[in-house]
Amino acid sequence: MTKLAINGGPKAASDLEIPRWPQCTEKSKEYVMDSLESEKWCRIIDGADWVDRFEEEFADLHDAEHAIAVSNGTVAIELALRASGLEPGDEVLVPAYTFIATASAVACMGGVPKFVDVDPDTFNIDPESVRENITEDTVGIVGVHFGGYPMDVDELLPIVEEHGLFFIEDAAHAQGSAWRGQKVGTFGDFGTFSFQQSKSVAGGEGGIVVTDDEVLAEEASLVHNIGRPVGAGYKHTMLSSNYRLPELQGALLTAQLEKLPAENERRQENERRLVEALEEIEGIHTLREDDRITDRGYCVYNFRYDAEAFGGPSRDRFLEALRAEGVPASSGYGLPLYKQPAFSRAQLGSMVPPGTDIPVNRHLHLPGVEEIMETNIRLSHTALLAEDESILAIPRAIEKVKRNADQL
Ligand SMILES: Cc1ncc(COP(=O)(O)O)c(C=O)c1O
């Protein structure tokens, strides 16, 4: 009998080599020192070198006409909502399985987030649930390319068009992902990205919005610079806040972005290895393969666990055993967004005009989301940067736990 590591046995994944994250490369030091020594640290004083360059390189990489760098991925969504014309009390559809920012941004801008279900085979917003939830008060959708897996825009765009909605792609996880050869972020009115430390382009903090629409880009630029064009002195044409990215961050992010294409290739290669091995394990469900996805970025890599096929241990017990074997896996978010206290009627009510219709979220049950909550196994994108074939230590550890599940 092989002893599970959780019971004191040897680790099955001791050879899994995951690089540290984030990485301070020579180029990062060079670019940041250049910015530091230039003594131009803010884009609106003496002009921007690094933030301009970062915007250009990011837009190029994402086939976007315009990019406006901002201080994080949360305000990127807020800015996109504002520039898309969201008004107080407007209803916006959002997936109920995502990081809170996708939905809290709507509420913080005075809108009402309405939660829709997600597809457990992709972790993305379910177009059927979108159709069911549209009302005459719905003005837009904020969808997420969850984990970097692109949303089905073939299904979503006709709905957007039919109902005259705005569509924001929260691509916080999806730097480099493409659908039918087009990078994500420009299918909708805006794409928004995050460069927080755990993301695949890491700047500590940082964000960007991209768009192909010139008018929206101008509006977004005004919004990001406290209501005035960059370089326009003290004449402010709208009320807004300051969302600007500092020059030092622009320099760091330019260096980090330049290594993304090679890293994404490696992640894709490792994902192929991983999927091939995981598909052999009964009770592990990988995400749906879709050949319309022509390039992949990643923030996390998800699959699902079937406790019955593993002889009974709960997902959480299985995860404990897997972690003990040396696999840094987690269960993802602990709560569907509709169960978050932040989305109670009282909280939402405090952000919208009196008389706005507010749903009672705690009574919601969305089966796709709840299925994911019970079965999700999540790896970081850094696991997909594992050296050589050491990624195969992950399925090996899963198989070991499965064979010895009676020890749990
Ligand atoms: C899906 C999603 N949207 C938005 C954000 C917000 O990004 P930031 O942390 O840069 O504000 C995150 C951050 O984790 C995210 O996962």
Tab-separated table of N, CA, C and O in Angstrom, residues 53-145:
chain	number	residue	atom	x	y	z
A	53	ARG	N	4.258	54.162	-24.128
A	53	ARG	CA	4.836	52.978	-24.787
A	53	ARG	C	4.076	51.712	-24.385
A	53	ARG	O	3.782	50.859	-25.222
A	54	PHE	N	3.744	51.623	-23.102
A	54	PHE	CA	2.997	50.447	-22.644
A	54	PHE	C	1.631	50.372	-23.334
A	54	PHE	O	1.219	49.316	-23.810
A	55	GLU	N	0.945	51.498	-23.404
A	55	GLU	CA	-0.366	51.504	-24.071
A	55	GLU	C	-0.244	51.044	-25.522
A	55	GLU	O	-1.041	50.238	-26.002
A	56	GLU	N	0.783	51.567	-26.196
A	56	GLU	CA	0.970	51.189	-27.608
A	56	GLU	C	1.258	49.697	-27.751
A	56	GLU	O	0.674	49.015	-28.581
A	57	GLU	N	2.171	49.198	-26.926
A	57	GLU	CA	2.558	47.782	-27.055
A	57	GLU	C	1.402	46.870	-26.661
A	57	GLU	O	1.201	45.822	-27.264
A	58	PHE	N	0.638	47.293	-25.654
A	58	PHE	CA	-0.498	46.450	-25.249
A	58	PHE	C	-1.568	46.433	-26.343
A	58	PHE	O	-2.109	45.377	-26.688
A	59	ALA	N	-1.842	47.628	-26.902
A	59	ALA	CA	-2.845	47.712	-27.974
A	59	ALA	C	-2.396	46.868	-29.165
A	59	ALA	O	-3.202	46.115	-29.736
A	60	ASP	N	-1.128	46.940	-29.524
A	60	ASP	CA	-0.605	46.143	-30.648
A	60	ASP	C	-0.817	44.660	-30.412
A	60	ASP	O	-1.286	43.942	-31.278
A	61	LEU	N	-0.451	44.235	-29.212
A	61	LEU	CA	-0.546	42.808	-28.892
A	61	LEU	C	-1.994	42.326	-28.884
A	61	LEU	O	-2.273	41.150	-29.058
A	62	HIS	N	-2.935	43.246	-28.650
A	62	HIS	CA	-4.337	42.853	-28.590
A	62	HIS	C	-5.136	43.327	-29.793
A	62	HIS	O	-6.369	43.334	-29.749
A	63	ASP	N	-4.414	43.707	-30.846
A	63	ASP	CA	-5.073	44.137	-32.093
A	63	ASP	C	-6.128	45.202	-31.805
A	63	ASP	O	-7.203	45.204	-32.423
A	64	ALA	N	-5.849	46.091	-30.847
A	64	ALA	CA	-6.838	47.123	-30.486
A	64	ALA	C	-6.375	48.471	-31.028
A	64	ALA	O	-5.173	48.747	-31.089
A	65	GLU	N	-7.325	49.311	-31.391
A	65	GLU	CA	-6.984	50.645	-31.900
A	65	GLU	C	-6.502	51.567	-30.779
A	65	GLU	O	-5.646	52.405	-30.983
A	66	HIS	N	-7.125	51.445	-29.608
A	66	HIS	CA	-6.822	52.380	-28.517
A	66	HIS	C	-6.660	51.626	-27.198
A	66	HIS	O	-7.365	50.652	-26.954
A	67	ALA	N	-5.764	52.145	-26.361
A	67	ALA	CA	-5.609	51.578	-25.013
A	67	ALA	C	-5.339	52.727	-24.047
A	67	ALA	O	-4.585	53.649	-24.372
A	68	ILE	N	-5.985	52.672	-22.887
A	68	ILE	CA	-5.767	53.705	-21.860
A	68	ILE	C	-5.398	52.980	-20.564
A	68	ILE	O	-6.207	52.229	-20.011
A	69	ALA	N	-4.170	53.222	-20.119
A	69	ALA	CA	-3.687	52.535	-18.914
A	69	ALA	C	-4.260	53.214	-17.673
A	69	ALA	O	-4.358	54.446	-17.617
A	70	VAL	N	-4.616	52.397	-16.697
A	70	VAL	CA	-5.208	52.910	-15.449
A	70	VAL	C	-4.581	52.197	-14.258
A	70	VAL	O	-3.734	51.321	-14.425
A	71	SER	N	-5.021	52.578	-13.050
A	71	SER	CA	-4.291	52.111	-11.874
A	71	SER	C	-4.609	50.684	-11.430
A	71	SER	O	-3.816	50.099	-10.693
A	72	ASN	N	-5.696	50.101	-11.863
A	72	ASN	CA	-5.954	48.683	-11.570
A	72	ASN	C	-7.132	48.178	-12.414
A	72	ASN	O	-7.786	48.961	-13.122
A	73	GLY	N	-7.380	46.871	-12.324
A	73	GLY	CA	-8.418	46.250	-13.156
A	73	GLY	C	-9.827	46.574	-12.689
A	73	GLY	O	-10.782	46.492	-13.468
A	74	THR	N	-9.975	46.943	-11.406
A	74	THR	CA	-11.304	47.292	-10.891
A	74	THR	C	-11.747	48.634	-11.457
A	74	THR	O	-12.863	48.765	-11.996
A	75	VAL	N	-10.862	49.623	-11.369
A	75	VAL	CA	-11.254	50.933	-11.898
A	75	VAL	C	-11.329	50.908	-13.422
A	75	VAL	O	-12.039	51.718	-14.020
A	76	ALA	N	-10.614	49.960	-14.044
A	76	ALA	CA	-10.747	49.819	-15.506
A	76	ALA	C	-12.215	49.510	-15.860
A	76	ALA	O	-12.770	50.080	-16.816
A	77	ILE	N	-12.841	48.642	-15.077
A	77	ILE	CA	-14.255	48.304	-15.344
A	77	ILE	C	-15.140	49.522	-15.029
A	77	ILE	O	-16.057	49.852	-15.794
A	78	GLU	N	-14.844	50.188	-13.913
A	78	GLU	CA	-15.642	51.370	-13.553
A	78	GLU	C	-15.570	52.421	-14.657
A	78	GLU	O	-16.588	52.999	-15.055
A	79	LEU	N	-14.357	52.636	-15.146
A	79	LEU	CA	-14.170	53.626	-16.207
A	79	LEU	C	-14.936	53.216	-17.470
A	79	LEU	O	-15.605	54.040	-18.103
A	80	ALA	N	-14.853	51.934	-17.827
A	80	ALA	CA	-15.543	51.462	-19.036
A	80	ALA	C	-17.061	51.630	-18.887
A	80	ALA	O	-17.754	52.011	-19.842
A	81	LEU	N	-17.562	51.373	-17.683
A	81	LEU	CA	-19.012	51.541	-17.441
A	81	LEU	C	-19.413	52.999	-17.598
A	81	LEU	O	-20.417	53.327	-18.238
A	82	ARG	N	-18.614	53.854	-17.002
A	82	ARG	CA	-18.893	55.297	-17.069
A	82	ARG	C	-18.874	55.769	-18.520
A	82	ARG	O	-19.783	56.457	-18.981
A	83	ALA	N	-17.812	55.370	-19.252
A	83	ALA	CA	-17.666	55.826	-20.643
A	83	ALA	C	-18.717	55.182	-21.552
A	83	ALA	O	-19.011	55.711	-22.625
A	84	SER	N	-19.290	54.056	-21.121
A	84	SER	CA	-20.348	53.414	-21.921
A	84	SER	C	-21.705	54.044	-21.653
A	84	SER	O	-22.715	53.622	-22.237
A	85	GLY	N	-21.770	54.980	-20.732
A	85	GLY	CA	-23.016	55.710	-20.500
A	85	GLY	C	-23.890	55.147	-19.388
A	85	GLY	O	-25.072	55.482	-19.304
A	86	LEU	N	-23.325	54.317	-18.510
A	86	LEU	CA	-24.120	53.791	-17.382
A	86	LEU	C	-24.683	54.951	-16.564
A	86	LEU	O	-23.954	55.887	-16.224
A	87	GLU	N	-25.968	54.863	-16.250
A	87	GLU	CA	-26.576	55.911	-15.415
A	87	GLU	C	-27.067	55.306	-14.110
A	87	GLU	O	-27.351	54.106	-14.047
A	88	PRO	N	-27.192	56.131	-13.054
A	88	PRO	CA	-27.623	55.608	-11.747
A	88	PRO	C	-28.926	54.817	-11.868
A	88	PRO	O	-29.870	55.273	-12.520
A	89	GLY	N	-28.937	53.625	-11.273
A	89	GLY	CA	-30.135	52.791	-11.276
A	89	GLY	C	-30.221	51.843	-12.458
A	89	GLY	O	-31.089	50.957	-12.478
A	90	ASP	N	-29.336	51.974	-13.454
A	90	ASP	CA	-29.369	51.066	-14.618
A	90	ASP	C	-29.010	49.633	-14.204
A	90	ASP	O	-28.142	49.422	-13.355
A	91	GLU	N	-29.633	48.681	-14.901
A	91	GLU	CA	-29.367	47.270	-14.596
A	91	GLU	C	-28.322	46.702	-15.577
A	91	GLU	O	-28.429	46.896	-16.783
A	92	VAL	N	-27.344	45.991	-15.020
A	92	VAL	CA	-26.277	45.415	-15.853
A	92	VAL	C	-26.132	43.928	-15.497
A	92	VAL	O	-26.035	43.571	-14.322
A	93	LEU	N	-26.137	43.071	-16.519
A	93	LEU	CA	-25.986	41.634	-16.262
A	93	LEU	C	-24.513	41.285	-16.050
A	93	LEU	O	-23.647	41.734	-16.803
A	94	VAL	N	-24.270	40.477	-15.020
A	94	VAL	CA	-22.895	40.047	-14.705
A	94	VAL	C	-22.921	38.559	-14.325
A	94	VAL	O	-23.921	38.068	-13.792
A	95	PRO	N	-21.832	37.833	-14.579
A	95	PRO	CA	-21.803	36.433	-14.148
A	95	PRO	C	-21.707	36.344	-12.628
A	95	PRO	O	-21.062	37.196	-12.005
A	96	ALA	N	-22.322	35.316	-12.050
A	96	ALA	CA	-22.308	35.178	-10.588
A	96	ALA	C	-21.081	34.414	-10.115
A	96	ALA	O	-20.874	34.248	-8.926
A	97	TYR	N	-20.267	33.938	-11.062
A	97	TYR	CA	-19.010	33.301	-10.671
A	97	TYR	C	-17.866	34.100	-11.277
A	97	TYR	O	-17.571	33.982	-12.473
A	98	THR	N	-17.252	34.937	-10.469
A	98	THR	CA	-16.106	35.750	-10.887
A	98	THR	C	-15.569	36.437	-9.639
A	98	THR	O	-16.170	36.351	-8.563
A	99	PHE	N	-14.434	37.117	-9.781
A	99	PHE	CA	-13.967	37.953	-8.678
A	99	PHE	C	-14.967	39.105	-8.505
A	99	PHE	O	-15.557	39.584	-9.480
A	100	ILE	N	-15.132	39.547	-7.282
A	100	ILE	CA	-16.196	40.510	-6.951
A	100	ILE	C	-16.150	41.787	-7.803
A	100	ILE	O	-17.189	42.395	-8.097
A	101	ALA	N	-14.941	42.183	-8.258
A	101	ALA	CA	-14.810	43.477	-8.954
A	101	ALA	C	-15.713	43.590	-10.185
A	101	ALA	O	-16.204	44.679	-10.490
A	102	THR	N	-15.943	42.481	-10.880
A	102	THR	CA	-16.780	42.522	-12.087
A	102	THR	C	-18.147	43.113	-11.757
A	102	THR	O	-18.704	43.908	-12.526
A	103	ALA	N	-18.687	42.716	-10.611
A	103	ALA	CA	-20.030	43.150	-10.225
A	103	ALA	C	-20.011	44.363	-9.305
A	103	ALA	O	-20.877	45.241	-9.398
A	104	SER	N	-19.006	44.448	-8.422
A	104	SER	CA	-18.982	45.584	-7.493
A	104	SER	C	-18.735	46.885	-8.247
A	104	SER	O	-19.207	47.946	-7.837
A	105	ALA	N	-17.994	46.789	-9.383
A	105	ALA	CA	-17.762	47.997	-10.185
A	105	ALA	C	-19.099	48.579	-10.651
A	105	ALA	O	-19.288	49.796	-10.649
A	106	VAL	N	-20.022	47.698	-11.032
A	106	VAL	CA	-21.351	48.156	-11.484
A	106	VAL	C	-22.039	48.900	-10.343
A	106	VAL	O	-22.532	50.028	-10.509
A	107	ALA	N	-22.029	48.269	-9.151
A	107	ALA	CA	-22.711	48.888	-8.007
A	107	ALA	C	-22.029	50.197	-7.603
A	107	ALA	O	-22.698	51.190	-7.295
A	108	CYS	N	-20.693	50.183	-7.609
A	108	CYS	CA	-19.972	51.396	-7.189
A	108	CYS	C	-20.180	52.551	-8.166
A	108	CYS	O	-19.998	53.712	-7.794
A	109	MET	N	-20.562	52.257	-9.399
A	109	MET	CA	-20.860	53.328	-10.357
A	109	MET	C	-22.362	53.659	-10.354
A	109	MET	O	-22.846	54.360	-11.246
A	110	GLY	N	-23.097	53.121	-9.382
A	110	GLY	CA	-24.511	53.472	-9.231
A	110	GLY	C	-25.467	52.579	-9.997
A	110	GLY	O	-26.672	52.812	-10.017
A	111	GLY	N	-24.945	51.508	-10.628
A	111	GLY	CA	-25.820	50.580	-11.344
A	111	GLY	C	-26.279	49.437	-10.451
A	111	GLY	O	-25.854	49.315	-9.302
A	112	VAL	N	-27.166	48.597	-10.996
A	112	VAL	CA	-27.641	47.425	-10.251
A	112	VAL	C	-27.111	46.174	-10.956
A	112	VAL	O	-27.521	45.876	-12.079
A	113	PRO	N	-26.168	45.436	-10.322
A	113	PRO	CA	-25.706	44.202	-10.962
A	113	PRO	C	-26.770	43.126	-10.857
A	113	PRO	O	-27.353	42.928	-9.780
A	114	LYS	N	-27.045	42.440	-11.968
A	114	LYS	CA	-28.019	41.338	-11.924
A	114	LYS	C	-27.265	40.065	-12.304
A	114	LYS	O	-26.655	39.997	-13.378
A	115	PHE	N	-27.312	39.085	-11.392
A	115	PHE	CA	-26.455	37.914	-11.558
A	115	PHE	C	-27.061	36.885	-12.499
A	115	PHE	O	-28.231	36.519	-12.355
A	116	VAL	N	-26.236	36.399	-13.435
A	116	VAL	CA	-26.672	35.340	-14.335
A	116	VAL	C	-25.751	34.141	-14.163
A	116	VAL	O	-24.661	34.240	-13.595
A	117	ASP	N	-26.227	33.007	-14.665
A	117	ASP	CA	-25.526	31.740	-14.420
A	117	ASP	C	-24.314	31.589	-15.348
A	117	ASP	O	-24.186	32.295	-16.343
A	118	VAL	N	-23.452	30.653	-14.976
A	118	VAL	CA	-22.290	30.344	-15.808
A	118	VAL	C	-22.320	28.864	-16.198
A	118	VAL	O	-22.993	28.054	-15.558
A	119	ASP	N	-21.580	28.541	-17.246
A	119	ASP	CA	-21.528	27.173	-17.751
A	119	ASP	C	-20.363	26.441	-17.067
A	119	ASP	O	-19.207	26.843	-17.220
A	120	PRO	N	-20.638	25.370	-16.306
A	120	PRO	CA	-19.554	24.682	-15.587
A	120	PRO	C	-18.508	24.063	-16.512
A	120	PRO	O	-17.420	23.714	-16.056
A	121	ASP	N	-18.808	23.930	-17.801
A	121	ASP	CA	-17.809	23.369	-18.721
A	121	ASP	C	-16.844	24.416	-19.256
A	121	ASP	O	-15.862	24.082	-19.919
A	122	THR	N	-17.141	25.710	-18.994
A	122	THR	CA	-16.235	26.774	-19.454
A	122	THR	C	-15.947	27.794	-18.351
A	122	THR	O	-15.015	28.570	-18.467
A	123	PHE	N	-16.766	27.815	-17.310
A	123	PHE	CA	-16.717	28.795	-16.223
A	123	PHE	C	-17.131	30.191	-16.706
A	123	PHE	O	-16.906	31.184	-16.021
A	124	ASN	N	-17.721	30.283	-17.876
A	124	ASN	CA	-18.078	31.578	-18.452
A	124	ASN	C	-19.583	31.796	-18.455
A	124	ASN	O	-20.370	30.840	-18.398
A	125	ILE	N	-19.965	33.057	-18.590
A	125	ILE	CA	-21.358	33.472	-18.608
A	125	ILE	C	-22.137	32.617	-19.624
A	125	ILE	O	-21.661	32.366	-20.736
A	126	ASP	N	-23.322	32.159	-19.200
A	126	ASP	CA	-24.128	31.263	-20.029
A	126	ASP	C	-25.087	32.103	-20.883
A	126	ASP	O	-25.980	32.760	-20.343
A	127	PRO	N	-24.930	32.105	-22.207
A	127	PRO	CA	-25.760	32.967	-23.061
A	127	PRO	C	-27.263	32.730	-22.856
A	127	PRO	O	-28.062	33.665	-22.940
A	128	GLU	N	-27.631	31.477	-22.549
A	128	GLU	CA	-29.053	31.170	-22.313
A	128	GLU	C	-29.562	31.932	-21.093
A	128	GLU	O	-30.648	32.522	-21.081
A	129	SER	N	-28.765	31.928	-20.030
A	129	SER	CA	-29.137	32.636	-18.805
A	129	SER	C	-29.173	34.150	-19.049
A	129	SER	O	-29.995	34.865	-18.462
A	130	VAL	N	-28.288	34.632	-19.921
A	130	VAL	CA	-28.310	36.057	-20.279
A	130	VAL	C	-29.670	36.390	-20.901
A	130	VAL	O	-30.352	37.337	-20.487
A	131	ARG	N	-30.076	35.567	-21.882
A	131	ARG	CA	-31.371	35.832	-22.548
A	131	ARG	C	-32.514	35.851	-21.538
A	131	ARG	O	-33.381	36.713	-21.575
A	132	GLU	N	-32.500	34.862	-20.621
A	132	GLU	CA	-33.593	34.751	-19.648
A	132	GLU	C	-33.660	35.948	-18.709
A	132	GLU	O	-34.721	36.269	-18.169
A	133	ASN	N	-32.520	36.590	-18.467
A	133	ASN	CA	-32.479	37.648	-17.450
A	133	ASN	C	-32.617	39.067	-17.982
A	133	ASN	O	-32.703	40.010	-17.199
A	134	ILE	N	-32.619	39.214	-19.309
A	134	ILE	CA	-32.742	40.571	-19.857
A	134	ILE	C	-34.152	41.109	-19.598
A	134	ILE	O	-35.142	40.405	-19.811
A	135	THR	N	-34.204	42.340	-19.085
A	135	THR	CA	-35.497	43.005	-18.918
A	135	THR	C	-35.429	44.343	-19.650
A	135	THR	O	-34.377	44.702	-20.184
A	136	GLU	N	-36.544	45.105	-19.590
A	136	GLU	CA	-36.480	46.401	-20.290
A	136	GLU	C	-35.565	47.397	-19.576
A	136	GLU	O	-35.189	48.416	-20.147
A	137	ASP	N	-35.161	47.053	-18.333
A	137	ASP	CA	-34.240	47.941	-17.614
A	137	ASP	C	-32.768	47.618	-17.877
A	137	ASP	O	-31.877	48.328	-17.401
A	138	THR	N	-32.510	46.513	-18.587
A	138	THR	CA	-31.112	46.115	-18.792
A	138	THR	C	-30.439	47.024	-19.819
A	138	THR	O	-30.961	47.209	-20.917
A	139	VAL	N	-29.281	47.566	-19.437
A	139	VAL	CA	-28.574	48.451	-20.385
A	139	VAL	C	-27.269	47.832	-20.890
A	139	VAL	O	-26.708	48.300	-21.884
A	140	GLY	N	-26.760	46.822	-20.192
A	140	GLY	CA	-25.475	46.290	-20.639
A	140	GLY	C	-25.113	44.976	-19.976
A	140	GLY	O	-25.831	44.469	-19.101
A	141	ILE	N	-23.994	44.428	-20.437
A	141	ILE	CA	-23.452	43.175	-19.890
A	141	ILE	C	-21.965	43.394	-19.605
A	141	ILE	O	-21.258	43.962	-20.436
A	142	VAL	N	-21.529	42.952	-18.418
A	142	VAL	CA	-20.079	42.817	-18.200
A	142	VAL	C	-19.815	41.318	-18.098
A	142	VAL	O	-20.211	40.672	-17.126
A	143	GLY	N	-19.208	40.740	-19.130
A	143	GLY	CA	-18.860	39.316	-19.110
A	143	GLY	C	-17.390	39.170	-18.768
A	143	GLY	O	-16.628	40.144	-18.826
A	144	VAL	N	-16.998	37.942	-18.406
A	144	VAL	CA	-15.599	37.698	-18.024
A	144	VAL	C	-15.043	36.560	-18.887
A	144	VAL	O	-15.727	35.553	-19.084
A	145	HIS	N	-13.832	36.736	-19.388
A	145	HIS	CA	-13.134	35.621	-20.057
A	145	HIS	C	-12.444	34.861	-18.918
A	145	HIS	O	-11.249	35.075	-18.630
